[in-house]
Structures are given as C-alpha cells and as structure tokens.
C-alpha cells in the first residue's frame, strides 16, 4: 500500500502484507487510536468478528449474525 495500514505496522513487520490486506478488506479496523497492536493477544470475541466479516465478505455463508 501507499500508506502503512496502521501507525504501528510498517513494512518491517513480517506480516505487513497480511495485515494490510485485512484492513483493505475491512475485516479489521484496528483500534480507535489508529494502531493494530500486532504483539497483543487476540480475544476469542475479536477472532469471531474477524471470521464472520471474512465469511460475509467472501460469501462463505448466507447470513452472519449482527451484534
């Protein structure tokens, strides 16, 4: 991308392309302060949201329940 996807994710990150893709696809939005916090553990509820957004975006399921 022309711009880093989050303030704390640069091209030096080994998962830069994957994180940038996640953001471009609107599967993740990061934190309100513009960070992704790649070193922070992920909770199950956040992972469920990622999976649901992915499945909905790529039509892997008919419906994904909204919260």
Tab-separated table of N, CA and C in Angstrom:
chain	number	residue	atom	x	y	z
A	1	UNK	N	0.825	-1.213	0.000
A	1	UNK	CA	0.000	0.000	0.000
A	1	UNK	C	0.860	1.264	0.000
A	2	UNK	N	0.289	2.329	-0.462
A	2	UNK	CA	0.999	3.607	-0.487
A	2	UNK	C	1.241	4.131	0.923
A	3	UNK	N	0.418	3.711	1.845
A	3	UNK	CA	0.500	4.171	3.231
A	3	UNK	C	0.421	2.951	4.149
A	4	UNK	N	1.153	2.984	5.254
A	4	UNK	CA	1.084	1.889	6.224
A	4	UNK	C	-0.353	1.757	6.720
A	5	UNK	N	-0.837	0.530	6.897
A	5	UNK	CA	-2.229	0.340	7.291
A	5	UNK	C	-2.553	0.841	8.702
A	6	UNK	N	-1.572	0.790	9.586
A	6	UNK	CA	-1.745	1.244	10.963
A	6	UNK	C	-0.460	1.923	11.399
A	7	UNK	N	-0.544	2.783	12.383
A	7	UNK	CA	0.639	3.530	12.820
A	7	UNK	C	1.719	2.634	13.399
A	8	UNK	N	1.342	1.458	13.893
A	8	UNK	CA	2.322	0.553	14.491
A	8	UNK	C	2.628	-0.671	13.612
A	9	UNK	N	2.245	-0.621	12.350
A	9	UNK	CA	2.543	-1.709	11.408
A	9	UNK	C	3.252	-1.113	10.201
A	10	UNK	N	4.537	-1.397	10.100
A	10	UNK	CA	5.325	-0.902	8.977
A	10	UNK	C	5.747	-2.070	8.095
A	11	UNK	N	6.359	-1.764	6.979
A	11	UNK	CA	6.795	-2.819	6.054
A	11	UNK	C	7.845	-3.730	6.679
A	12	UNK	N	8.415	-3.348	7.812
A	12	UNK	CA	9.375	-4.197	8.521
A	12	UNK	C	8.680	-5.364	9.240
A	13	UNK	N	7.379	-5.274	9.438
A	13	UNK	CA	6.636	-6.334	10.103
A	13	UNK	C	6.546	-7.535	9.167
A	14	UNK	N	6.870	-8.745	9.648
A	14	UNK	CA	6.838	-9.915	8.769
A	14	UNK	C	5.439	-10.241	8.230
A	15	UNK	N	4.409	-9.717	8.857
A	15	UNK	CA	3.036	-9.964	8.405
A	15	UNK	C	2.381	-8.704	7.846
A	16	UNK	N	3.201	-7.776	7.395
A	16	UNK	CA	2.715	-6.499	6.870
A	16	UNK	C	1.657	-6.685	5.777
A	17	UNK	N	1.946	-7.503	4.786
A	17	UNK	CA	1.021	-7.684	3.658
A	17	UNK	C	-0.307	-8.270	4.128
A	18	UNK	N	-0.254	-9.217	5.020
A	18	UNK	CA	-1.470	-9.842	5.517
A	18	UNK	C	-2.310	-8.853	6.329
A	19	UNK	N	-1.657	-8.063	7.165
A	19	UNK	CA	-2.371	-7.072	7.980
A	19	UNK	C	-2.957	-5.987	7.080
A	20	UNK	N	-2.190	-5.541	6.097
A	20	UNK	CA	-2.684	-4.528	5.155
A	20	UNK	C	-3.891	-5.067	4.383
A	21	UNK	N	-3.828	-6.337	3.971
A	21	UNK	CA	-4.943	-6.950	3.255
A	21	UNK	C	-6.175	-7.026	4.143
A	22	UNK	N	-6.002	-7.438	5.404
A	22	UNK	CA	-7.112	-7.500	6.359
A	22	UNK	C	-7.803	-6.147	6.464
A	23	UNK	N	-7.010	-5.082	6.550
A	23	UNK	CA	-7.597	-3.752	6.668
A	23	UNK	C	-8.280	-3.339	5.366
A	24	UNK	N	-7.631	-3.572	4.236
A	24	UNK	CA	-8.201	-3.191	2.936
A	24	UNK	C	-9.541	-3.891	2.693
A	25	UNK	N	-9.680	-5.108	3.197
A	25	UNK	CA	-10.919	-5.872	3.027
A	25	UNK	C	-11.962	-5.534	4.096
A	26	UNK	N	-11.597	-4.645	5.028
A	26	UNK	CA	-12.469	-4.231	6.132
A	26	UNK	C	-12.813	-5.397	7.064
A	27	UNK	N	-11.867	-6.329	7.173
A	27	UNK	CA	-12.025	-7.433	8.117
A	27	UNK	C	-11.572	-6.975	9.496
A	28	UNK	N	-10.621	-6.051	9.521
A	28	UNK	CA	-10.211	-5.431	10.772
A	28	UNK	C	-10.182	-3.919	10.587
A	29	UNK	N	-10.461	-3.220	11.662
A	29	UNK	CA	-10.390	-1.759	11.644
A	29	UNK	C	-9.302	-1.253	12.578
A	30	UNK	N	-8.756	-2.152	13.388
A	30	UNK	CA	-7.761	-1.728	14.361
A	30	UNK	C	-8.420	-1.041	15.542
A	31	UNK	N	-7.585	-0.350	16.295
A	31	UNK	CA	-8.052	0.349	17.487
A	31	UNK	C	-8.369	1.801	17.153
A	32	UNK	N	-9.184	2.462	17.969
A	32	UNK	CA	-9.563	3.855	17.692
A	32	UNK	C	-8.371	4.826	17.577
A	33	UNK	N	-7.233	4.470	18.188
A	33	UNK	CA	-6.068	5.358	18.123
A	33	UNK	C	-5.230	5.145	16.859
A	34	UNK	N	-5.717	4.310	15.920
A	34	UNK	CA	-5.007	4.091	14.664
A	34	UNK	C	-3.971	2.982	14.698
A	35	UNK	N	-3.930	2.238	15.799
A	35	UNK	CA	-2.973	1.147	15.925
A	35	UNK	C	-3.646	-0.195	15.652
A	36	UNK	N	-2.816	-1.186	15.397
A	36	UNK	CA	-3.279	-2.563	15.227
A	36	UNK	C	-2.868	-3.411	16.431
A	37	UNK	N	-1.765	-3.035	17.045
A	37	UNK	CA	-1.202	-3.737	18.208
A	37	UNK	C	-0.884	-5.197	17.867
A	38	UNK	N	-0.001	-5.390	16.908
A	38	UNK	CA	0.279	-6.746	16.426
A	38	UNK	C	0.863	-7.698	17.466
A	39	UNK	N	1.453	-7.188	18.518
A	39	UNK	CA	2.024	-8.047	19.551
A	39	UNK	C	1.053	-8.408	20.650
A	40	UNK	N	-0.136	-7.823	20.611
A	40	UNK	CA	-1.122	-8.071	21.662
A	40	UNK	C	-1.906	-9.344	21.346
A	41	UNK	N	-2.202	-10.110	22.377
A	41	UNK	CA	-3.009	-11.323	22.201
A	41	UNK	C	-4.412	-10.943	21.736
A	42	UNK	N	-5.036	-11.840	20.977
A	42	UNK	CA	-6.393	-11.591	20.495
A	42	UNK	C	-7.383	-12.401	21.326
A	43	UNK	N	-8.499	-11.789	21.660
A	43	UNK	CA	-9.550	-12.480	22.409
A	43	UNK	C	-10.445	-13.253	21.447
A	44	UNK	N	-11.127	-14.217	21.956
A	44	UNK	CA	-11.995	-15.055	21.122
A	44	UNK	C	-13.101	-14.263	20.454
A	45	UNK	N	-13.650	-13.251	21.141
A	45	UNK	CA	-14.724	-12.472	20.530
A	45	UNK	C	-14.226	-11.680	19.323
A	46	UNK	N	-13.010	-11.159	19.404
A	46	UNK	CA	-12.435	-10.435	18.268
A	46	UNK	C	-12.155	-11.387	17.110
A	47	UNK	N	-11.653	-12.568	17.407
A	47	UNK	CA	-11.404	-13.548	16.346
A	47	UNK	C	-12.712	-13.953	15.685
A	48	UNK	N	-13.756	-14.118	16.467
A	48	UNK	CA	-15.063	-14.454	15.902
A	48	UNK	C	-15.535	-13.353	14.957
A	49	UNK	N	-15.300	-12.108	15.322
A	49	UNK	CA	-15.689	-10.990	14.453
A	49	UNK	C	-14.888	-11.013	13.155
A	50	UNK	N	-13.587	-11.277	13.228
A	50	UNK	CA	-12.760	-11.376	12.010
A	50	UNK	C	-13.290	-12.465	11.083
A	51	UNK	N	-13.554	-13.635	11.654
A	51	UNK	CA	-14.018	-14.766	10.841
A	51	UNK	C	-15.378	-14.460	10.225
A	52	UNK	N	-16.276	-13.877	11.009
A	52	UNK	CA	-17.609	-13.545	10.493
A	52	UNK	C	-17.521	-12.525	9.361
A	53	UNK	N	-16.682	-11.489	9.521
A	53	UNK	CA	-16.536	-10.495	8.456
A	53	UNK	C	-15.947	-11.108	7.195
A	54	UNK	N	-14.964	-11.986	7.362
A	54	UNK	CA	-14.363	-12.661	6.217
A	54	UNK	C	-15.413	-13.511	5.492
A	55	UNK	N	-16.138	-14.304	6.255
A	55	UNK	CA	-17.124	-15.183	5.646
A	55	UNK	C	-18.219	-14.396	4.941
A	56	UNK	N	-18.661	-13.320	5.554
A	56	UNK	CA	-19.699	-12.489	4.938
A	56	UNK	C	-19.170	-11.821	3.671
A	57	UNK	N	-17.988	-11.274	3.734
A	57	UNK	CA	-17.416	-10.565	2.583
A	57	UNK	C	-17.212	-11.495	1.404
A	58	UNK	N	-16.749	-12.693	1.665
A	58	UNK	CA	-16.433	-13.618	0.591
A	58	UNK	C	-17.527	-14.662	0.386
A	59	UNK	N	-18.718	-14.353	0.925
A	59	UNK	CA	-19.924	-15.130	0.676
A	59	UNK	C	-19.769	-16.608	1.007
A	60	UNK	N	-19.121	-16.895	2.128
A	60	UNK	CA	-18.976	-18.284	2.556
A	60	UNK	C	-20.177	-18.748	3.373
A	61	UNK	N	-21.008	-17.806	3.761
A	61	UNK	CA	-22.215	-18.154	4.487
A	61	UNK	C	-23.356	-17.289	3.971
A	62	UNK	N	-24.557	-17.749	4.154
A	62	UNK	CA	-25.728	-16.996	3.716
A	62	UNK	C	-25.920	-15.746	4.588
A	63	UNK	N	-25.831	-15.928	5.882
A	63	UNK	CA	-26.012	-14.799	6.789
A	63	UNK	C	-25.011	-14.913	7.922
A	64	UNK	N	-24.601	-13.785	8.428
A	64	UNK	CA	-23.737	-13.712	9.596
A	64	UNK	C	-24.479	-12.871	10.622
A	65	UNK	N	-24.700	-13.389	11.818
A	65	UNK	CA	-25.456	-12.616	12.794
A	65	UNK	C	-24.769	-11.309	13.152
A	66	UNK	N	-25.548	-10.262	13.219
A	66	UNK	CA	-25.020	-8.963	13.630
A	66	UNK	C	-25.039	-8.870	15.144
A	67	UNK	N	-24.175	-8.038	15.691
A	67	UNK	CA	-24.170	-7.893	17.150
A	67	UNK	C	-25.037	-6.733	17.565
